[in-house]
Amino acid sequence: MEEHHIKLDLANPYLSSLGTKGGSKSEPKNGPVPFKMPPKTAQIRLVSSHPEVYEPCDDSFALVDALLADRTNLLAHDPTICMEVGCGSGYVITSLALMLGREDSGIHYFATDINPHAVRVTCETLDAHGVHAEVICADIATGLESRLEGLVDVLVVNPPYVPTPEDEVGCEGIASAWAGGENGRVVIDRILPIADKLLSENGWLYMVTLAANNPLQICVLMRQKGYASRIVVQRSTEEESLHVIKFWRDAEVLREAKEQVGTSKTTPAVMEYLLSQFPRMSFWRTGGNSSSNS
Amino acid sequence: MRLLTHNMLSCNIKGVTNGFPLRIEVEKSMEKEVDFNIDFLKSIFSKVEWTALVDAARSLGYNELPEEVADSSTMLESSDFLKKFHHALLELHLEEGALICPETGRRFPVNKGIPNMLLHEDEV
């Protein structure tokens, strides 16, 4: 499964132009790529703004780059419903709609944000690019959770991941875009079970995480729900180290998770595999293990 | 907001068991043309609560949908039916108004086509 994904990635001619540490830099095998219109992303000059709305930044670009890098897979995945939780300026959902296709292709988009200014700005950004998403002002997915259960094929999330004092979480306005509480995990840990509920049988989740969020442990948590994972984009800036992680339901992982119900222990082989993806995070080896057992 | 979205929304105030479908209060509605895609309509049909869609369309002044779909496989081959389904599901928009919880009467406002489903602290 994993190998299959990587193989498809290498076939993506756009990947080589992405300056990401996680992405492969190898040239496509079939020689030079003939000129082709690059898949579109939202244009910054057309992205609407508001003083209380988070503007597209390194994390947004990393997420869109991850979606671009995985675009071939996404198109083959043939999604019906795509959704973004925490759409902010609308840069990501607009880019997704531009790269996967408008409604005539049979894909429909939903986007939520807790910030009423953000949902309005998202609508303006979508309009400016001539694409449509149904935009809902909601806390993660309030109001959608029961009826949209099991219908979302692709879910993208750039969560508020910055470690902050607990009382900043859920504040109104722009702070809701970053305030993540202890280890930046408070909102992420609320999103994961909702994502699991919303995702369809073949659902994929793309999520941005910060090194401080302990992404290794997030992968372990999702593995216990039956999801395999891999890093699509890894990027370090002066201030932060970002990963965009893709999670997908995997029959074998699910079977393994069911066998381990009650013990909630992650086998050494799986830990080694996950650790191999986060080579610079091996200091979490014990931390990740002990907290996943608690 | 489209009626597709209305069909996917319910009131999830703590303790509410019957929060679907939300009743529509219309101040302003509009129609926007959307490209027709048969595959989408066929795949989403089984996920749509039909009665809720019929009632929602009616509240926006569209009365062309059949009350019941007894034989969906035949209906989904009818281009007349698919066009009406497409129109009701995707082209009718609630621009201004509210969505009302059938159990509690709680109003969720809809402004500029965006429903606000945020709950108050004492509702979570």
PDB file of C-alpha atoms in Angstrom, chain A residues 2 58 109 129 163 274:
ATOM      1  CA  GLU A   2       2.675   2.407   1.094  1.00  0.00           C
ATOM      2  CA  ASP A  58       4.048  28.867   5.687  1.00  0.00           C
ATOM      3  CA  TYR A 109     -16.682  20.987  -1.268  1.00  0.00           C
ATOM      4  CA  HIS A 129     -11.465  32.291  -8.191  1.00  0.00           C
ATOM      5  CA  PRO A 163       1.229  25.744  22.186  1.00  0.00           C
ATOM      6  CA  LEU A 274       6.694   5.267  12.626  1.00  0.00           C
TER       7      LEU A 274
END
